[in-house]
PDB file of C-alpha atoms in Angstrom:
ATOM      1  CA  MET A   1       0.000   0.000   0.000  1.00 49.00           C
ATOM      2  CA  SER A   2       1.127   3.556  -0.765  1.00 46.00           C
ATOM      3  CA  PHE A   3      -0.260   6.970   0.137  1.00 45.00           C
ATOM      4  CA  GLY A   4      -0.980   9.753  -2.323  1.00 46.00           C
ATOM      5  CA  GLN A   5      -2.766  13.064  -2.031  1.00 45.00           C
ATOM      6  CA  GLY A   6      -6.141  11.374  -2.458  1.00 45.00           C
ATOM      7  CA  GLY A   7      -5.590   8.708   0.307  1.00 47.00           C
ATOM      8  CA  PRO A   8      -4.310   5.112   0.389  1.00 47.00           C
ATOM      9  CA  SER A   9      -4.098   2.952  -2.699  1.00 47.00           C
ATOM     10  CA  TRP A  10      -3.499  -0.774  -3.042  1.00 47.00           C
ATOM     11  CA  GLY A  11      -1.491  -2.654  -5.542  1.00 46.00           C
ATOM     12  CA  PRO A  12      -2.478  -6.006  -6.999  1.00 45.00           C
ATOM     13  CA  GLY A  13      -2.573  -8.756  -4.375  1.00 45.00           C
ATOM     14  CA  GLU A  14      -2.238  -6.359  -1.401  1.00 45.00           C
ATOM     15  CA  SER A  15      -4.572  -6.611   1.540  1.00 45.00           C
ATOM     16  CA  ARG A  16      -7.315  -4.012   1.548  1.00 50.00           C
ATOM     17  CA  THR A  17      -7.316  -3.708   5.394  1.00 51.00           C
ATOM     18  CA  PRO A  18      -6.161  -0.087   6.222  1.00 54.00           C
ATOM     19  CA  ASP A  19      -3.041   0.475   8.294  1.00 57.00           C
ATOM     20  CA  TRP A  20      -4.506   2.842  10.858  1.00 49.00           C
ATOM     21  CA  ALA A  21      -1.193   3.739  12.455  1.00 56.00           C
ATOM     22  CA  ALA A  22       0.289   4.873   9.122  1.00 59.00           C
ATOM     23  CA  LEU A  23      -2.789   6.884   8.320  1.00 55.00           C
ATOM     24  CA  ALA A  24      -2.618   8.706  11.653  1.00 55.00           C
ATOM     25  CA  GLU A  25       1.071   9.546  11.132  1.00 65.00           C
ATOM     26  CA  ALA A  26       0.423  10.905   7.642  1.00 61.00           C
ATOM     27  CA  SER A  27      -2.440  13.099   8.868  1.00 60.00           C
ATOM     28  CA  ALA A  28      -0.265  14.569  11.625  1.00 59.00           C
ATOM     29  CA  ALA A  29       2.473  15.403   9.115  1.00 61.00           C
ATOM     30  CA  ARG A  30       0.048  17.224   6.881  1.00 65.00           C
ATOM     31  CA  SER A  31      -1.272  19.256   9.821  1.00 61.00           C
ATOM     32  CA  ARG A  32       2.246  20.328  10.806  1.00 63.00           C
ATOM     33  CA  ARG A  33       3.076  21.377   7.225  1.00 60.00           C
ATOM     34  CA  ARG A  34      -0.130  23.462   6.927  1.00 57.00           C
ATOM     35  CA  LYS A  35       0.628  25.245  10.212  1.00 54.00           C
ATOM     36  CA  TRP A  36       4.125  26.278   9.080  1.00 48.00           C
ATOM     37  CA  LEU A  37       2.794  27.511   5.769  1.00 49.00           C
ATOM     38  CA  LEU A  38       0.256  29.747   7.556  1.00 49.00           C
ATOM     39  CA  ILE A  39       2.919  31.134   9.916  1.00 49.00           C
ATOM     40  CA  GLY A  40       5.333  31.848   7.049  1.00 51.00           C
ATOM     41  CA  GLY A  41       2.642  33.565   4.919  1.00 50.00           C
ATOM     42  CA  GLY A  42       1.594  35.776   7.841  1.00 50.00           C
ATOM     43  CA  ALA A  43       5.177  36.882   8.445  1.00 49.00           C
ATOM     44  CA  LEU A  44       5.639  37.810   4.791  1.00 47.00           C
ATOM     45  CA  ALA A  45       2.379  39.840   4.759  1.00 47.00           C
ATOM     46  CA  THR A  46       3.425  41.704   7.914  1.00 51.00           C
ATOM     47  CA  ALA A  47       6.793  42.582   6.410  1.00 48.00           C
ATOM     48  CA  ALA A  48       5.140  43.840   3.213  1.00 52.00           C
ATOM     49  CA  VAL A  49       2.720  46.101   5.140  1.00 45.00           C
ATOM     50  CA  ALA A  50       5.594  47.506   7.196  1.00 49.00           C
ATOM     51  CA  ALA A  51       7.534  48.314   4.056  1.00 50.00           C
ATOM     52  CA  ILE A  52       4.525  50.116   2.526  1.00 49.00           C
ATOM     53  CA  VAL A  53       3.968  52.191   5.696  1.00 43.00           C
ATOM     54  CA  ALA A  54       7.636  53.147   5.865  1.00 47.00           C
ATOM     55  CA  THR A  55       7.611  54.212   2.214  1.00 47.00           C
ATOM     56  CA  ALA A  56       4.476  56.315   2.755  1.00 43.00           C
ATOM     57  CA  VAL A  57       6.032  58.060   5.768  1.00 43.00           C
ATOM     58  CA  ILE A  58       9.182  58.932   3.836  1.00 42.00           C
ATOM     59  CA  THR A  59       7.208  60.119   0.807  1.00 44.00           C
ATOM     60  CA  THR A  60       4.665  62.317   2.606  1.00 43.00           C
ATOM     61  CA  ASP A  61       6.902  63.720   5.346  1.00 47.00           C
ATOM     62  CA  GLY A  62       7.281  67.471   4.503  1.00 47.00           C
ATOM     63  CA  GLY A  63       7.574  69.118   7.888  1.00 46.00           C
ATOM     64  CA  GLY A  64       9.382  66.798  10.254  1.00 45.00           C
ATOM     65  CA  THR A  65      12.416  66.148   8.049  1.00 46.00           C
ATOM     66  CA  SER A  66      14.988  68.880   7.349  1.00 48.00           C
ATOM     67  CA  GLY A  67      16.374  69.534   3.914  1.00 46.00           C
ATOM     68  CA  SER A  68      19.738  67.976   4.933  1.00 47.00           C
ATOM     69  CA  ASP A  69      18.041  64.630   5.843  1.00 52.00           C
ATOM     70  CA  ARG A  70      16.509  64.182   2.413  1.00 52.00           C
ATOM     71  CA  ASN A  71      18.067  62.139  -0.343  1.00 56.00           C
ATOM     72  CA  ALA A  72      20.157  64.055  -2.831  1.00 51.00           C
ATOM     73  CA  GLY A  73      18.064  62.514  -5.577  1.00 56.00           C
ATOM     74  CA  ASP A  74      14.984  64.345  -4.284  1.00 59.00           C
ATOM     75  CA  LEU A  75      16.541  67.820  -4.916  1.00 57.00           C
ATOM     76  CA  PRO A  76      16.165  69.574  -8.275  1.00 57.00           C
ATOM     77  CA  SER A  77      19.128  69.387 -10.558  1.00 60.00           C
ATOM     78  CA  PRO A  78      20.845  72.621 -11.699  1.00 55.00           C
ATOM     79  CA  ALA A  79      19.264  72.243 -15.116  1.00 55.00           C
ATOM     80  CA  ASP A  80      15.793  72.322 -13.525  1.00 56.00           C
ATOM     81  CA  LEU A  81      16.365  75.614 -11.677  1.00 55.00           C
ATOM     82  CA  PRO A  82      15.154  78.823 -13.385  1.00 58.00           C
ATOM     83  CA  SER A  83      17.904  80.863 -14.935  1.00 59.00           C
ATOM     84  CA  GLU A  84      18.005  84.653 -15.386  1.00 59.00           C
ATOM     85  CA  SER A  85      16.404  85.659 -18.677  1.00 60.00           C
ATOM     86  CA  SER A  86      18.475  87.594 -21.188  1.00 64.00           C
ATOM     87  CA  ALA A  87      15.370  89.140 -22.812  1.00 64.00           C
ATOM     88  CA  PRO A  88      15.061  92.928 -22.401  1.00 68.00           C
ATOM     89  CA  GLN A  89      12.750  93.991 -19.588  1.00 68.00           C
ATOM     90  CA  PRO A  90      10.119  96.759 -20.032  1.00 68.00           C
ATOM     91  CA  SER A  91      11.058 100.161 -18.737  1.00 65.00           C
ATOM     92  CA  PHE A  92       8.764 102.972 -17.669  1.00 62.00           C
ATOM     93  CA  SER A  93       9.512 106.661 -17.707  1.00 62.00           C
ATOM     94  CA  SER A  94       9.124 108.500 -14.421  1.00 65.00           C
ATOM     95  CA  VAL A  95       8.361 111.704 -16.307  1.00 67.00           C
ATOM     96  CA  ALA A  96       4.643 112.400 -16.805  1.00 65.00           C
ATOM     97  CA  PRO A  97       3.572 113.177 -20.399  1.00 63.00           C
ATOM     98  CA  PRO A  98       2.850 116.832 -21.077  1.00 67.00           C
ATOM     99  CA  PRO A  99      -0.800 117.906 -20.954  1.00 72.00           C
ATOM    100  CA  PRO A 100      -2.601 118.423 -24.273  1.00 77.00           C
ATOM    101  CA  PRO A 101      -2.424 121.953 -25.672  1.00 84.00           C
ATOM    102  CA  ASP A 102      -5.103 124.381 -24.529  1.00 91.00           C
ATOM    103  CA  PRO A 103      -7.014 125.623 -27.618  1.00 92.00           C
ATOM    104  CA  LYS A 104      -7.413 129.054 -26.089  1.00 94.00           C
ATOM    105  CA  ASP A 105      -3.628 129.476 -25.962  1.00 94.00           C
ATOM    106  CA  TYR A 106      -3.636 129.578 -29.766  1.00 94.00           C
ATOM    107  CA  ILE A 107      -6.126 132.405 -30.026  1.00 96.00           C
ATOM    108  CA  ALA A 108      -4.972 134.435 -27.028  1.00 96.00           C
ATOM    109  CA  ASP A 109      -1.852 135.877 -28.656  1.00 93.00           C
ATOM    110  CA  GLU A 110      -1.020 136.751 -32.247  1.00 95.00           C
ATOM    111  CA  LYS A 111       2.394 135.080 -31.890  1.00 93.00           C
ATOM    112  CA  LYS A 112       0.728 131.640 -31.685  1.00 93.00           C
ATOM    113  CA  ASP A 113      -2.423 132.358 -33.697  1.00 96.00           C
ATOM    114  CA  GLU A 114      -1.064 131.627 -37.166  1.00 93.00           C
ATOM    115  CA  ALA A 115      -4.287 130.653 -38.963  1.00 94.00           C
ATOM    116  CA  PRO A 116      -5.405 133.014 -41.763  1.00 94.00           C
ATOM    117  CA  VAL A 117      -7.628 135.924 -40.706  1.00 95.00           C
ATOM    118  CA  THR A 118     -10.166 136.257 -43.522  1.00 96.00           C
ATOM    119  CA  VAL A 119     -13.900 136.760 -43.997  1.00 97.00           C
ATOM    120  CA  ASP A 120     -14.400 133.140 -45.032  1.00 96.00           C
ATOM    121  CA  ALA A 121     -12.427 131.906 -42.017  1.00 95.00           C
ATOM    122  CA  PHE A 122     -15.068 133.379 -39.720  1.00 97.00           C
ATOM    123  CA  PHE A 123     -18.172 133.523 -41.930  1.00 97.00           C
ATOM    124  CA  PRO A 124     -18.037 130.771 -44.560  1.00 96.00           C
ATOM    125  CA  GLY A 125     -20.745 129.776 -47.025  1.00 95.00           C
ATOM    126  CA  ARG A 126     -23.746 131.640 -48.442  1.00 94.00           C
ATOM    127  CA  LYS A 127     -26.122 131.075 -45.529  1.00 96.00           C
ATOM    128  CA  LEU A 128     -26.111 130.205 -41.851  1.00 97.00           C
ATOM    129  CA  THR A 129     -28.128 127.373 -40.313  1.00 96.00           C
ATOM    130  CA  MET A 130     -28.705 127.293 -36.568  1.00 95.00           C
ATOM    131  CA  GLY A 131     -30.975 124.397 -35.652  1.00 93.00           C
ATOM    132  CA  ASP A 132     -34.154 124.859 -37.698  1.00 95.00           C
ATOM    133  CA  ARG A 133     -33.377 128.512 -38.437  1.00 95.00           C
ATOM    134  CA  VAL A 134     -31.737 129.502 -41.732  1.00 97.00           C
ATOM    135  CA  TYR A 135     -30.296 132.971 -42.302  1.00 98.00           C
ATOM    136  CA  ALA A 136     -29.294 134.417 -45.657  1.00 97.00           C
ATOM    137  CA  LYS A 137     -25.800 135.849 -45.824  1.00 97.00           C
ATOM    138  CA  GLY A 138     -25.621 139.427 -47.087  1.00 97.00           C
ATOM    139  CA  ALA A 139     -22.687 141.792 -47.543  1.00 98.00           C
ATOM    140  CA  THR A 140     -19.242 141.225 -46.004  1.00 98.00           C
ATOM    141  CA  ALA A 141     -16.280 143.576 -45.497  1.00 98.00           C
ATOM    142  CA  ARG A 142     -12.779 143.617 -44.074  1.00 98.00           C
ATOM    143  CA  THR A 143     -10.628 146.649 -43.237  1.00 98.00           C
ATOM    144  CA  ALA A 144      -7.581 147.631 -41.196  1.00 98.00           C
ATOM    145  CA  ASP A 145      -9.173 151.031 -40.469  1.00 98.00           C
ATOM    146  CA  CYS A 146     -11.086 149.834 -37.419  1.00 98.00           C
ATOM    147  CA  ALA A 147     -12.692 153.180 -36.577  1.00 97.00           C
ATOM    148  CA  THR A 148     -14.557 153.373 -39.894  1.00 97.00           C
ATOM    149  CA  THR A 149     -16.599 150.287 -39.018  1.00 98.00           C
ATOM    150  CA  THR A 150     -18.165 151.802 -35.918  1.00 97.00           C
ATOM    151  CA  GLN A 151     -20.733 154.279 -34.646  1.00 95.00           C
ATOM    152  CA  GLY A 152     -20.306 156.507 -31.643  1.00 94.00           C
ATOM    153  CA  ALA A 153     -17.341 156.090 -29.299  1.00 96.00           C
ATOM    154  CA  LEU A 154     -16.495 152.520 -30.251  1.00 97.00           C
ATOM    155  CA  GLY A 155     -14.086 153.643 -33.000  1.00 97.00           C
ATOM    156  CA  SER A 156     -11.716 155.396 -30.602  1.00 97.00           C
ATOM    157  CA  ILE A 157     -11.993 152.506 -28.128  1.00 98.00           C
ATOM    158  CA  LEU A 158     -10.908 149.993 -30.758  1.00 98.00           C
ATOM    159  CA  THR A 159      -8.070 152.187 -31.958  1.00 97.00           C
ATOM    160  CA  GLY A 160      -6.921 152.971 -28.401  1.00 97.00           C
ATOM    161  CA  ASN A 161      -6.635 149.286 -27.545  1.00 98.00           C
ATOM    162  CA  GLY A 162      -4.589 148.401 -30.609  1.00 98.00           C
ATOM    163  CA  CYS A 163      -7.197 147.057 -33.046  1.00 98.00           C
ATOM    164  CA  ASP A 164      -5.519 145.530 -36.125  1.00 98.00           C
ATOM    165  CA  GLN A 165      -8.565 144.980 -38.366  1.00 98.00           C
ATOM    166  CA  VAL A 166     -12.318 144.441 -38.358  1.00 98.00           C
ATOM    167  CA  ILE A 167     -14.269 141.823 -40.346  1.00 98.00           C
ATOM    168  CA  ARG A 168     -18.035 142.282 -40.769  1.00 98.00           C
ATOM    169  CA  ALA A 169     -20.874 140.158 -42.166  1.00 98.00           C
ATOM    170  CA  THR A 170     -24.643 140.680 -42.287  1.00 98.00           C
ATOM    171  CA  TYR A 171     -27.351 137.972 -42.032  1.00 98.00           C
ATOM    172  CA  SER A 172     -31.093 138.417 -42.435  1.00 98.00           C
ATOM    173  CA  LYS A 173     -34.365 136.541 -42.020  1.00 96.00           C
ATOM    174  CA  GLY A 174     -38.000 137.657 -42.138  1.00 95.00           C
ATOM    175  CA  GLY A 175     -37.466 141.403 -42.072  1.00 97.00           C
ATOM    176  CA  VAL A 176     -34.750 141.252 -39.415  1.00 98.00           C
ATOM    177  CA  ALA A 177     -31.066 141.910 -40.159  1.00 98.00           C
ATOM    178  CA  VAL A 178     -27.998 141.625 -37.935  1.00 98.00           C
ATOM    179  CA  THR A 179     -24.414 142.723 -38.645  1.00 98.00           C
ATOM    180  CA  VAL A 180     -21.651 141.044 -36.659  1.00 98.00           C
ATOM    181  CA  GLY A 181     -18.171 142.552 -36.526  1.00 98.00           C
ATOM    182  CA  VAL A 182     -14.992 140.814 -35.309  1.00 98.00           C
ATOM    183  CA  ALA A 183     -12.228 143.162 -34.142  1.00 98.00           C
ATOM    184  CA  VAL A 184      -8.756 141.572 -34.111  1.00 98.00           C
ATOM    185  CA  PHE A 185      -6.163 142.504 -31.464  1.00 98.00           C
ATOM    186  CA  GLY A 186      -2.654 141.394 -30.613  1.00 97.00           C
ATOM    187  CA  THR A 187      -3.471 139.973 -27.178  1.00 97.00           C
ATOM    188  CA  GLU A 188      -6.379 138.671 -25.160  1.00 97.00           C
ATOM    189  CA  ALA A 189      -6.056 141.533 -22.648  1.00 98.00           C
ATOM    190  CA  GLU A 190      -6.528 144.154 -25.389  1.00 98.00           C
ATOM    191  CA  ALA A 191      -9.646 142.466 -26.768  1.00 98.00           C
ATOM    192  CA  ARG A 192     -11.195 142.051 -23.332  1.00 98.00           C
ATOM    193  CA  LYS A 193     -10.595 145.688 -22.460  1.00 98.00           C
ATOM    194  CA  ALA A 194     -12.162 146.882 -25.706  1.00 98.00           C
ATOM    195  CA  ALA A 195     -15.305 144.805 -25.099  1.00 98.00           C
ATOM    196  CA  GLN A 196     -15.589 146.030 -21.519  1.00 97.00           C
ATOM    197  CA  GLN A 197     -15.227 149.669 -22.565  1.00 97.00           C
ATOM    198  CA  ALA A 198     -17.619 149.373 -25.503  1.00 96.00           C
ATOM    199  CA  SER A 199     -19.808 152.388 -26.132  1.00 95.00           C
ATOM    200  CA  GLY A 200     -21.724 153.121 -29.296  1.00 94.00           C
ATOM    201  CA  GLY A 201     -21.459 150.043 -31.500  1.00 96.00           C
ATOM    202  CA  ILE A 202     -20.499 148.374 -34.707  1.00 98.00           C
ATOM    203  CA  ALA A 203     -21.974 150.003 -37.833  1.00 98.00           C
ATOM    204  CA  SER A 204     -24.580 148.010 -39.772  1.00 98.00           C
ATOM    205  CA  LEU A 205     -23.538 146.725 -43.206  1.00 98.00           C
ATOM    206  CA  SER A 206     -26.170 146.746 -45.944  1.00 97.00           C
ATOM    207  CA  GLY A 207     -26.084 145.417 -49.505  1.00 96.00           C
ATOM    208  CA  SER A 208     -26.395 142.042 -51.272  1.00 95.00           C
ATOM    209  CA  GLY A 209     -30.167 142.053 -50.832  1.00 94.00           C
ATOM    210  CA  VAL A 210     -30.276 143.711 -47.413  1.00 97.00           C
ATOM    211  CA  PRO A 211     -31.492 147.341 -47.311  1.00 97.00           C
ATOM    212  CA  THR A 212     -30.067 149.951 -45.001  1.00 96.00           C
ATOM    213  CA  PHE A 213     -31.039 149.289 -41.387  1.00 97.00           C
ATOM    214  CA  CYS A 214     -30.161 150.621 -37.938  1.00 97.00           C
ATOM    215  CA  ARG A 215     -29.231 154.023 -39.299  1.00 94.00           C
ATOM    216  CA  GLY A 216     -30.782 157.489 -39.075  1.00 90.00           C
ATOM    217  CA  GLY A 217     -31.558 157.337 -35.367  1.00 90.00           C
ATOM    218  CA  SER A 218     -33.582 154.104 -35.242  1.00 93.00           C
ATOM    219  CA  ILE A 219     -33.247 152.101 -32.034  1.00 96.00           C
ATOM    220  CA  CYS A 220     -31.483 148.763 -32.475  1.00 98.00           C
ATOM    221  CA  ARG A 221     -30.067 146.065 -30.236  1.00 98.00           C
ATOM    222  CA  ARG A 222     -26.264 146.043 -29.694  1.00 97.00           C
ATOM    223  CA  THR A 223     -23.977 143.498 -27.998  1.00 97.00           C
ATOM    224  CA  ALA A 224     -20.252 143.320 -27.141  1.00 98.00           C
ATOM    225  CA  ASN A 225     -18.191 140.245 -26.166  1.00 98.00           C
ATOM    226  CA  SER A 226     -14.634 138.931 -26.413  1.00 98.00           C
ATOM    227  CA  TYR A 227     -12.841 135.591 -26.551  1.00 98.00           C
ATOM    228  CA  GLY A 228      -9.112 135.198 -26.930  1.00 97.00           C
ATOM    229  CA  ARG A 229      -7.641 138.096 -28.862  1.00 98.00           C
ATOM    230  CA  TYR A 230     -10.967 138.772 -30.617  1.00 98.00           C
ATOM    231  CA  ALA A 231     -13.699 141.187 -29.588  1.00 98.00           C
ATOM    232  CA  TYR A 232     -16.997 140.738 -31.420  1.00 98.00           C
ATOM    233  CA  PHE A 233     -19.981 143.043 -31.656  1.00 98.00           C
ATOM    234  CA  THR A 234     -23.492 142.862 -33.142  1.00 98.00           C
ATOM    235  CA  VAL A 235     -26.128 145.366 -34.171  1.00 98.00           C
ATOM    236  CA  GLY A 236     -29.596 144.110 -35.121  1.00 98.00           C
ATOM    237  CA  GLY A 237     -32.958 145.542 -36.030  1.00 98.00           C
ATOM    238  CA  PHE A 238     -35.801 145.674 -38.488  1.00 98.00           C
ATOM    239  CA  THR A 239     -35.096 146.347 -42.146  1.00 97.00           C
ATOM    240  CA  SER A 240     -38.245 148.505 -42.127  1.00 96.00           C
ATOM    241  CA  GLY A 241     -36.596 150.948 -39.752  1.00 95.00           C
ATOM    242  CA  LYS A 242     -38.967 150.164 -36.867  1.00 96.00           C
ATOM    243  CA  ASN A 243     -37.487 150.610 -33.398  1.00 97.00           C
ATOM    244  CA  VAL A 244     -36.475 147.535 -31.443  1.00 97.00           C
ATOM    245  CA  THR A 245     -38.018 146.976 -28.011  1.00 96.00           C
ATOM    246  CA  THR A 246     -37.582 144.206 -25.456  1.00 94.00           C
ATOM    247  CA  ALA A 247     -40.677 142.580 -26.947  1.00 96.00           C
ATOM    248  CA  ALA A 248     -38.942 142.080 -30.314  1.00 96.00           C
ATOM    249  CA  LYS A 249     -38.068 138.445 -29.686  1.00 96.00           C
ATOM    250  CA  ASP A 250     -37.246 137.802 -33.342  1.00 96.00           C
ATOM    251  CA  VAL A 251     -34.506 140.463 -33.303  1.00 97.00           C
ATOM    252  CA  TYR A 252     -33.082 139.051 -30.085  1.00 97.00           C
ATOM    253  CA  ALA A 253     -33.169 135.503 -31.474  1.00 97.00           C
ATOM    254  CA  VAL A 254     -31.227 136.422 -34.629  1.00 97.00           C
ATOM    255  CA  GLY A 255     -28.707 138.444 -32.618  1.00 97.00           C
ATOM    256  CA  ASP A 256     -28.188 135.611 -30.110  1.00 97.00           C
ATOM    257  CA  ASP A 257     -27.671 133.086 -32.909  1.00 97.00           C
ATOM    258  CA  LEU A 258     -25.073 135.311 -34.588  1.00 97.00           C
ATOM    259  CA  THR A 259     -23.281 135.908 -31.273  1.00 98.00           C
ATOM    260  CA  ASP A 260     -23.194 132.172 -30.501  1.00 98.00           C
ATOM    261  CA  PHE A 261     -22.016 131.304 -34.008  1.00 98.00           C
ATOM    262  CA  THR A 262     -19.177 133.843 -33.892  1.00 98.00           C
ATOM    263  CA  PHE A 263     -17.992 132.539 -30.527  1.00 98.00           C
ATOM    264  CA  ARG A 264     -17.962 128.982 -31.883  1.00 97.00           C
ATOM    265  CA  GLN A 265     -15.967 130.046 -34.934  1.00 97.00           C
ATOM    266  CA  ILE A 266     -13.301 131.722 -32.790  1.00 98.00           C
ATOM    267  CA  ARG A 267     -13.106 128.736 -30.433  1.00 97.00           C
ATOM    268  CA  HIS A 268     -12.922 126.315 -33.368  1.00 96.00           C
ATOM    269  CA  ARG A 269      -9.972 128.305 -34.685  1.00 96.00           C
ATOM    270  CA  GLY A 270      -8.105 127.529 -31.455  1.00 96.00           C
ATOM    271  CA  GLU A 271      -9.127 123.864 -31.460  1.00 95.00           C
ATOM    272  CA  VAL A 272      -7.828 123.292 -34.986  1.00 95.00           C
ATOM    273  CA  GLN A 273      -4.443 124.818 -34.208  1.00 94.00           C
ATOM    274  CA  ALA A 274      -4.141 122.962 -30.881  1.00 93.00           C
ATOM    275  CA  SER A 275      -4.928 119.619 -32.580  1.00 92.00           C
ATOM    276  CA  ALA A 276      -2.297 120.287 -35.246  1.00 91.00           C
ATOM    277  CA  ALA A 277       0.279 121.088 -32.559  1.00 88.00           C
ATOM    278  CA  ALA A 278      -0.533 117.890 -30.629  1.00 87.00           C
ATOM    279  CA  ALA A 279      -0.174 115.766 -33.777  1.00 86.00           C
ATOM    280  CA  ALA A 280       3.132 117.346 -34.793  1.00 80.00           C
ATOM    281  CA  PRO A 281       6.278 115.228 -34.086  1.00 79.00           C
ATOM    282  CA  ALA A 282       8.300 116.270 -31.059  1.00 66.00           C
ATOM    283  CA  THR A 283      11.517 118.162 -31.786  1.00 60.00           C
TER     284      THR A 283
END
């Protein structure tokens, strides 16, 4: 009889009565072998878990281990460290840019006011449109003899303050006519003084479809203003010769439109020259 993994087996002619003592000894041997296998497997599993825990502690420890206790292989190599860039760095000027030119500076003094002084520069076109109001342009005139363009004391005032020339234009609408005159001076102070001292007024300018008005003693509305080196005056009334009263809203409306338009033209003159100066290359 022999013993295999499946139990006893008998050869030909052998007795089939089991040898109980041999069976008991074989069973005891198998039990001892199974016990040692279990003990050995448990020891290997414990060692593996300990190794994993130790590896995790070393890997995740960031506060309890100083830089000198770490492996040299954990430090970045010189090639991985950032190097100083050779590219040029942006630079910023500590000097603030100059402010944009003030348009009024270019019309306050004849030394900077280089734009042409002509009738068309101040009163262009053949008519004037202000909102829904359209005025026909009449006669125009320009002269260096400032006193001849005035009535009353205004002539001597213009001359005394250094008037260089006077440009006039007349506009009309519905029986109302207004003449506006622009007196040109060398400085802003001269123009302001002339407007403040104004007495009498600018003389009306007839012609080109506008009859004589505001002459022969008729009462008309007069204004005086200044901006930059320009003083500007208006005289307005009825072409019929009727006197103007405070109730004549149509005369006041035409005069106010002409005053506003003249101011805008003078201011625009400064804006154009200031824009050209700002766009010019620095020298």
